[in-house]
PDB file of C-alpha atoms in Angstrom:
ATOM      1  CA  MET A 238     -39.634  43.290 -45.846  1.00 79.00           C
ATOM      2  CA  ALA A 239     -36.939  43.954 -43.279  1.00 82.00           C
ATOM      3  CA  ALA A 240     -37.656  46.574 -40.653  1.00 88.00           C
ATOM      4  CA  PRO A 241     -35.495  49.721 -40.790  1.00 92.00           C
ATOM      5  CA  TRP A 242     -32.539  49.829 -38.402  1.00 92.00           C
ATOM      6  CA  ASP A 243     -31.825  53.028 -36.505  1.00 92.00           C
ATOM      7  CA  GLY A 244     -28.797  51.904 -34.486  1.00 92.00           C
ATOM      8  CA  PRO A 245     -25.058  51.788 -35.266  1.00 94.00           C
ATOM      9  CA  VAL A 246     -23.929  49.516 -38.105  1.00 95.00           C
ATOM     10  CA  ALA A 247     -21.309  47.333 -36.420  1.00 95.00           C
ATOM     11  CA  ASP A 248     -21.162  43.624 -35.630  1.00 94.00           C
ATOM     12  CA  GLU A 249     -21.722  42.750 -31.981  1.00 93.00           C
ATOM     13  CA  VAL A 250     -21.937  39.756 -29.678  1.00 92.00           C
ATOM     14  CA  ALA A 251     -25.420  38.192 -29.595  1.00 91.00           C
ATOM     15  CA  ASP A 252     -27.031  36.655 -26.530  1.00 86.00           C
ATOM     16  CA  ARG A 253     -28.433  33.355 -27.802  1.00 91.00           C
ATOM     17  CA  ARG A 254     -28.684  30.379 -25.450  1.00 93.00           C
ATOM     18  CA  VAL A 255     -27.255  27.052 -26.587  1.00 95.00           C
ATOM     19  CA  ARG A 256     -29.574  24.385 -25.201  1.00 95.00           C
ATOM     20  CA  SER A 257     -27.274  21.483 -26.088  1.00 97.00           C
ATOM     21  CA  SER A 258     -23.999  20.887 -27.896  1.00 97.00           C
ATOM     22  CA  GLU A 259     -22.140  17.747 -28.955  1.00 97.00           C
ATOM     23  CA  VAL A 260     -19.147  16.965 -31.144  1.00 97.00           C
ATOM     24  CA  VAL A 261     -20.390  14.779 -33.988  1.00 97.00           C
ATOM     25  CA  PHE A 262     -17.153  14.541 -35.963  1.00 97.00           C
ATOM     26  CA  HIS A 263     -13.490  14.575 -34.933  1.00 96.00           C
ATOM     27  CA  GLY A 264     -11.261  15.567 -37.853  1.00 94.00           C
ATOM     28  CA  LYS A 265      -7.533  15.742 -38.456  1.00 90.00           C
ATOM     29  CA  VAL A 266      -7.473  19.535 -38.230  1.00 88.00           C
ATOM     30  CA  TRP A 267     -10.936  20.542 -36.974  1.00 91.00           C
ATOM     31  CA  ASP A 268     -14.091  19.097 -35.450  1.00 96.00           C
ATOM     32  CA  VAL A 269     -17.789  19.547 -36.165  1.00 98.00           C
ATOM     33  CA  ARG A 270     -20.215  20.151 -33.321  1.00 97.00           C
ATOM     34  CA  ARG A 271     -24.015  20.132 -33.366  1.00 97.00           C
ATOM     35  CA  ASP A 272     -25.723  22.914 -31.409  1.00 97.00           C
ATOM     36  CA  GLU A 273     -29.358  23.362 -30.484  1.00 97.00           C
ATOM     37  CA  VAL A 274     -29.830  27.132 -30.307  1.00 96.00           C
ATOM     38  CA  ASP A 275     -32.643  29.173 -28.778  1.00 96.00           C
ATOM     39  CA  LEU A 276     -33.069  32.200 -31.061  1.00 93.00           C
ATOM     40  CA  GLY A 277     -34.966  34.050 -28.338  1.00 88.00           C
ATOM     41  CA  ASP A 278     -38.177  34.570 -30.317  1.00 85.00           C
ATOM     42  CA  GLY A 279     -39.807  31.227 -29.687  1.00 84.00           C
ATOM     43  CA  GLN A 280     -37.724  29.417 -32.309  1.00 92.00           C
ATOM     44  CA  THR A 281     -35.155  26.705 -31.671  1.00 95.00           C
ATOM     45  CA  VAL A 282     -32.839  25.566 -34.454  1.00 96.00           C
ATOM     46  CA  VAL A 283     -30.145  22.898 -34.819  1.00 97.00           C
ATOM     47  CA  ARG A 284     -26.915  23.950 -36.502  1.00 96.00           C
ATOM     48  CA  ASP A 285     -23.724  22.057 -37.386  1.00 97.00           C
ATOM     49  CA  VAL A 286     -20.644  24.177 -36.720  1.00 97.00           C
ATOM     50  CA  LEU A 287     -17.101  23.536 -37.939  1.00 97.00           C
ATOM     51  CA  GLN A 288     -14.777  24.433 -35.050  1.00 96.00           C
ATOM     52  CA  HIS A 289     -11.769  26.271 -36.443  1.00 96.00           C
ATOM     53  CA  PRO A 290      -8.677  27.628 -34.663  1.00 95.00           C
ATOM     54  CA  GLY A 291      -8.677  30.821 -36.726  1.00 96.00           C
ATOM     55  CA  ALA A 292      -6.076  31.980 -39.238  1.00 97.00           C
ATOM     56  CA  VAL A 293      -4.009  34.915 -40.428  1.00 98.00           C
ATOM     57  CA  GLY A 294      -2.831  36.119 -43.803  1.00 98.00           C
ATOM     58  CA  VAL A 295      -0.403  38.689 -45.179  1.00 98.00           C
ATOM     59  CA  LEU A 296      -0.967  41.131 -48.030  1.00 98.00           C
ATOM     60  CA  ALA A 297       2.709  41.858 -48.732  1.00 98.00           C
ATOM     61  CA  LEU A 298       3.325  44.995 -50.782  1.00 98.00           C
ATOM     62  CA  ASP A 299       6.742  46.000 -52.112  1.00 98.00           C
ATOM     63  CA  ASP A 300       8.046  49.521 -52.753  1.00 97.00           C
ATOM     64  CA  ASP A 301       6.633  49.424 -56.307  1.00 98.00           C
ATOM     65  CA  GLU A 302       3.157  48.616 -54.912  1.00 97.00           C
ATOM     66  CA  ARG A 303       3.215  45.049 -56.164  1.00 98.00           C
ATOM     67  CA  VAL A 304       1.377  42.309 -54.288  1.00 98.00           C
ATOM     68  CA  LEU A 305       3.152  39.043 -53.488  1.00 98.00           C
ATOM     69  CA  LEU A 306       1.029  35.983 -54.316  1.00 97.00           C
ATOM     70  CA  VAL A 307       1.896  32.286 -54.125  1.00 96.00           C
ATOM     71  CA  ARG A 308       0.253  29.504 -56.161  1.00 95.00           C
ATOM     72  CA  GLN A 309      -1.071  26.539 -54.176  1.00 94.00           C
ATOM     73  CA  TYR A 310      -3.232  23.493 -54.871  1.00 94.00           C
ATOM     74  CA  ARG A 311      -6.470  23.485 -52.863  1.00 94.00           C
ATOM     75  CA  HIS A 312      -8.005  20.033 -52.961  1.00 94.00           C
ATOM     76  CA  PRO A 313     -11.619  20.909 -51.952  1.00 93.00           C
ATOM     77  CA  THR A 314     -11.836  23.218 -54.984  1.00 96.00           C
ATOM     78  CA  GLY A 315      -9.770  21.052 -57.332  1.00 96.00           C
ATOM     79  CA  ARG A 316      -7.901  24.166 -58.386  1.00 96.00           C
ATOM     80  CA  MET A 317      -4.549  25.915 -58.189  1.00 96.00           C
ATOM     81  CA  LEU A 318      -5.218  29.219 -56.436  1.00 97.00           C
ATOM     82  CA  TRP A 319      -3.134  32.383 -56.225  1.00 98.00           C
ATOM     83  CA  GLU A 320      -3.035  33.329 -52.567  1.00 97.00           C
ATOM     84  CA  ALA A 321      -1.551  35.764 -50.113  1.00 97.00           C
ATOM     85  CA  PRO A 322       0.671  33.901 -47.624  1.00 96.00           C
ATOM     86  CA  ALA A 323      -1.508  32.598 -44.797  1.00 96.00           C
ATOM     87  CA  GLY A 324      -1.791  29.930 -42.138  1.00 95.00           C
ATOM     88  CA  LEU A 325      -3.707  28.528 -39.182  1.00 96.00           C
ATOM     89  CA  LEU A 326      -3.426  29.775 -35.617  1.00 96.00           C
ATOM     90  CA  ASP A 327      -2.531  26.276 -34.490  1.00 92.00           C
ATOM     91  CA  VAL A 328       0.700  26.907 -32.559  1.00 93.00           C
ATOM     92  CA  GLU A 329       0.057  26.936 -28.814  1.00 92.00           C
ATOM     93  CA  GLY A 330       0.541  30.410 -27.336  1.00 92.00           C
ATOM     94  CA  GLU A 331       1.493  32.083 -30.629  1.00 96.00           C
ATOM     95  CA  ARG A 332      -0.006  35.543 -31.099  1.00 96.00           C
ATOM     96  CA  PRO A 333      -1.546  36.438 -34.470  1.00 98.00           C
ATOM     97  CA  LEU A 334       1.129  38.933 -35.556  1.00 98.00           C
ATOM     98  CA  ALA A 335       3.896  36.440 -34.798  1.00 98.00           C
ATOM     99  CA  ALA A 336       1.984  33.809 -36.771  1.00 98.00           C
ATOM    100  CA  ALA A 337       1.653  36.149 -39.754  1.00 98.00           C
ATOM    101  CA  GLN A 338       5.354  37.016 -39.620  1.00 97.00           C
ATOM    102  CA  ARG A 339       6.224  33.308 -39.499  1.00 96.00           C
ATOM    103  CA  GLU A 340       3.967  32.511 -42.455  1.00 95.00           C
ATOM    104  CA  LEU A 341       5.508  35.288 -44.558  1.00 96.00           C
ATOM    105  CA  VAL A 342       8.956  33.789 -43.972  1.00 95.00           C
ATOM    106  CA  GLU A 343       7.894  30.175 -44.451  1.00 92.00           C
ATOM    107  CA  GLU A 344       5.683  30.552 -47.525  1.00 92.00           C
ATOM    108  CA  ALA A 345       7.346  33.462 -49.285  1.00 93.00           C
ATOM    109  CA  GLY A 346      10.848  33.906 -47.841  1.00 93.00           C
ATOM    110  CA  TYR A 347      10.374  37.538 -46.770  1.00 96.00           C
ATOM    111  CA  ARG A 348      10.376  39.666 -43.649  1.00 97.00           C
ATOM    112  CA  ALA A 349       8.698  43.053 -43.344  1.00 98.00           C
ATOM    113  CA  GLN A 350       9.605  46.185 -41.405  1.00 98.00           C
ATOM    114  CA  ARG A 351       6.085  47.692 -41.216  1.00 98.00           C
ATOM    115  CA  TRP A 352       2.936  45.861 -40.207  1.00 98.00           C
ATOM    116  CA  HIS A 353      -0.685  46.985 -39.923  1.00 98.00           C
ATOM    117  CA  VAL A 354      -4.022  45.240 -39.611  1.00 98.00           C
ATOM    118  CA  LEU A 355      -5.691  45.453 -43.017  1.00 98.00           C
ATOM    119  CA  VAL A 356      -9.028  43.648 -42.594  1.00 98.00           C
ATOM    120  CA  ASP A 357     -10.775  41.171 -40.268  1.00 98.00           C
ATOM    121  CA  TYR A 358     -13.585  38.839 -41.263  1.00 97.00           C
ATOM    122  CA  TYR A 359     -15.353  35.560 -40.579  1.00 97.00           C
ATOM    123  CA  ASN A 360     -14.484  33.241 -43.451  1.00 95.00           C
ATOM    124  CA  SER A 361     -17.871  31.509 -43.624  1.00 95.00           C
ATOM    125  CA  PRO A 362     -20.019  32.683 -40.701  1.00 96.00           C
ATOM    126  CA  GLY A 363     -22.950  30.441 -41.562  1.00 95.00           C
ATOM    127  CA  GLY A 364     -20.991  27.272 -40.918  1.00 95.00           C
ATOM    128  CA  THR A 365     -17.650  27.770 -39.186  1.00 97.00           C
ATOM    129  CA  THR A 366     -16.116  29.632 -36.240  1.00 96.00           C
ATOM    130  CA  GLU A 367     -13.112  30.642 -38.366  1.00 97.00           C
ATOM    131  CA  ALA A 368     -12.081  34.225 -37.676  1.00 97.00           C
ATOM    132  CA  PHE A 369      -9.480  35.593 -40.081  1.00 98.00           C
ATOM    133  CA  ARG A 370      -7.145  38.570 -39.830  1.00 98.00           C
ATOM    134  CA  CYS A 371      -5.246  39.877 -42.836  1.00 98.00           C
ATOM    135  CA  TYR A 372      -2.215  42.093 -42.244  1.00 98.00           C
ATOM    136  CA  LEU A 373      -0.583  44.609 -44.556  1.00 98.00           C
ATOM    137  CA  ALA A 374       3.187  44.101 -44.636  1.00 98.00           C
ATOM    138  CA  ARG A 375       5.558  46.639 -46.194  1.00 98.00           C
ATOM    139  CA  GLY A 376       9.277  47.314 -46.161  1.00 98.00           C
ATOM    140  CA  LEU A 377      10.037  43.825 -47.428  1.00 98.00           C
ATOM    141  CA  GLU A 378      13.417  42.104 -47.431  1.00 97.00           C
ATOM    142  CA  ALA A 379      14.275  38.571 -48.521  1.00 95.00           C
ATOM    143  CA  VAL A 380      15.522  36.156 -45.847  1.00 92.00           C
ATOM    144  CA  ALA A 381      18.893  34.446 -46.199  1.00 84.00           C
ATOM    145  CA  GLU A 382      19.017  31.246 -48.207  1.00 76.00           C
ATOM    146  CA  ASP A 383      19.723  29.127 -45.114  1.00 70.00           C
ATOM    147  CA  GLU A 384      16.548  30.495 -43.487  1.00 72.00           C
ATOM    148  CA  ARG A 385      14.315  29.250 -46.286  1.00 70.00           C
ATOM    149  CA  HIS A 386      11.556  26.851 -45.258  1.00 66.00           C
ATOM    150  CA  GLU A 387      11.007  23.533 -47.007  1.00 68.00           C
ATOM    151  CA  GLY A 388       7.261  23.067 -47.261  1.00 62.00           C
ATOM    152  CA  GLU A 389       5.355  19.804 -47.123  1.00 62.00           C
ATOM    153  CA  GLY A 390       2.338  18.496 -49.016  1.00 59.00           C
ATOM    154  CA  GLU A 391       0.562  21.267 -50.943  1.00 62.00           C
ATOM    155  CA  GLU A 392       3.131  23.795 -49.678  1.00 65.00           C
ATOM    156  CA  ARG A 393       5.998  22.233 -51.629  1.00 68.00           C
ATOM    157  CA  ASP A 394       7.285  24.064 -54.695  1.00 72.00           C
ATOM    158  CA  MET A 395       4.843  26.978 -54.584  1.00 83.00           C
ATOM    159  CA  PRO A 396       5.732  29.516 -57.313  1.00 92.00           C
ATOM    160  CA  ALA A 397       5.435  33.205 -56.458  1.00 94.00           C
ATOM    161  CA  ALA A 398       4.337  36.183 -58.536  1.00 97.00           C
ATOM    162  CA  TRP A 399       4.555  39.934 -58.007  1.00 98.00           C
ATOM    163  CA  VAL A 400       1.378  41.581 -59.285  1.00 98.00           C
ATOM    164  CA  PRO A 401       0.872  45.374 -59.426  1.00 98.00           C
ATOM    165  CA  LEU A 402      -1.901  46.296 -57.002  1.00 98.00           C
ATOM    166  CA  ASP A 403      -4.086  47.887 -59.708  1.00 98.00           C
ATOM    167  CA  GLU A 404      -3.732  44.770 -61.857  1.00 98.00           C
ATOM    168  CA  ALA A 405      -4.588  42.578 -58.861  1.00 98.00           C
ATOM    169  CA  VAL A 406      -7.791  44.598 -58.361  1.00 98.00           C
ATOM    170  CA  ASP A 407      -8.695  44.038 -62.024  1.00 98.00           C
ATOM    171  CA  LEU A 408      -8.065  40.301 -61.662  1.00 98.00           C
ATOM    172  CA  VAL A 409     -10.301  40.128 -58.584  1.00 98.00           C
ATOM    173  CA  LEU A 410     -13.146  42.014 -60.273  1.00 98.00           C
ATOM    174  CA  ALA A 411     -12.778  39.874 -63.408  1.00 98.00           C
ATOM    175  CA  GLY A 412     -13.237  36.701 -61.357  1.00 98.00           C
ATOM    176  CA  ALA A 413      -9.715  35.434 -62.051  1.00 98.00           C
ATOM    177  CA  LEU A 414      -8.729  35.247 -58.359  1.00 98.00           C
ATOM    178  CA  HIS A 415     -10.910  33.436 -55.803  1.00 98.00           C
ATOM    179  CA  ASN A 416      -8.983  32.934 -52.571  1.00 97.00           C
ATOM    180  CA  PRO A 417     -10.808  35.010 -49.909  1.00 96.00           C
ATOM    181  CA  THR A 418      -7.593  36.368 -48.404  1.00 96.00           C
ATOM    182  CA  THR A 419      -6.446  37.506 -51.822  1.00 98.00           C
ATOM    183  CA  VAL A 420      -9.811  39.015 -52.745  1.00 98.00           C
ATOM    184  CA  SER A 421     -10.421  40.858 -49.468  1.00 98.00           C
ATOM    185  CA  GLY A 422      -6.765  41.795 -48.970  1.00 98.00           C
ATOM    186  CA  VAL A 423      -6.316  43.221 -52.462  1.00 98.00           C
ATOM    187  CA  LEU A 424      -9.531  45.260 -52.338  1.00 98.00           C
ATOM    188  CA  ALA A 425      -8.838  46.475 -48.803  1.00 98.00           C
ATOM    189  CA  ALA A 426      -5.291  47.486 -49.752  1.00 98.00           C
ATOM    190  CA  ALA A 427      -6.557  49.421 -52.773  1.00 98.00           C
ATOM    191  CA  ALA A 428      -9.133  51.190 -50.597  1.00 98.00           C
ATOM    192  CA  ALA A 429      -6.520  52.002 -47.940  1.00 98.00           C
ATOM    193  CA  ARG A 430      -4.117  53.357 -50.563  1.00 98.00           C
ATOM    194  CA  SER A 431      -6.857  55.622 -51.943  1.00 97.00           C
ATOM    195  CA  ARG A 432      -7.019  57.185 -48.464  1.00 97.00           C
ATOM    196  CA  GLY A 433      -3.274  57.681 -48.286  1.00 97.00           C
ATOM    197  CA  TRP A 434      -2.929  54.660 -45.972  1.00 96.00           C
ATOM    198  CA  SER A 435      -4.639  56.608 -43.191  1.00 95.00           C
ATOM    199  CA  GLY A 436      -6.947  54.781 -40.813  1.00 93.00           C
ATOM    200  CA  LEU A 437      -5.001  51.523 -40.777  1.00 97.00           C
ATOM    201  CA  ARG A 438      -5.052  49.821 -37.392  1.00 98.00           C
ATOM    202  CA  PRO A 439      -1.780  49.033 -35.594  1.00 98.00           C
ATOM    203  CA  ALA A 440      -0.473  45.491 -35.918  1.00 98.00           C
ATOM    204  CA  ASP A 441      -1.329  44.730 -32.290  1.00 97.00           C
ATOM    205  CA  ALA A 442      -4.919  46.012 -32.518  1.00 97.00           C
ATOM    206  CA  PRO A 443      -7.419  44.032 -30.407  1.00 96.00           C
ATOM    207  CA  TRP A 444      -9.088  41.074 -32.096  1.00 97.00           C
ATOM    208  CA  PRO A 445     -12.026  40.142 -29.842  1.00 95.00           C
ATOM    209  CA  GLU A 446     -13.579  37.842 -32.446  1.00 95.00           C
ATOM    210  CA  ARG A 447     -10.637  35.466 -31.976  1.00 95.00           C
ATOM    211  CA  PHE A 448      -9.120  36.607 -28.657  1.00 94.00           C
ATOM    212  CA  PRO A 449     -12.017  37.875 -26.510  1.00 91.00           C
ATOM    213  CA  GLU A 450      -9.760  37.765 -23.466  1.00 82.00           C
ATOM    214  CA  GLY A 451      -7.451  40.338 -25.080  1.00 73.00           C
TER     215      GLY A 451
END
């Protein structure tokens, strides 16, 4: 049985010494490293870690409180998933808000006037360094036709759907939507709306999990 905790409930940096680390796989997008970690209680464990550049997503909400989702093939799952626009932080020097704004234009063909941080999370903290930030974008306007982006690979010919936020919540809870950005973004947006959109962080809020230097 776990011992009771009497401190604050908030994630924090842990001081665990890495005794050794080596890259055991070099991939096209990310690498895998093998760490030997001293847990500080007499135990040492070996863990394989997928090194990930981090990513951002956009829960875009129109004036009728409809969520913009795009349909994309995801090969590891063998499924077509409905997703909020999202992308890797793989452009040198690009800040996360700029990346999210770029992805909204490229994947959906929209710009937004109002941006807030909606939710931050680690996508799979047991196996990867991927830190993810999902923004809430409102005040949407379509970009001009000549500004449209021609996607490649799985990003070609992605259909889009506008789903009322309440319906999107029902779809998430029914198990019809599985993309983590969609699931967390939809539920976080519904929770934020129930509070009158108060408490949302500004779009440039610190993100120490991905940018510890600020």
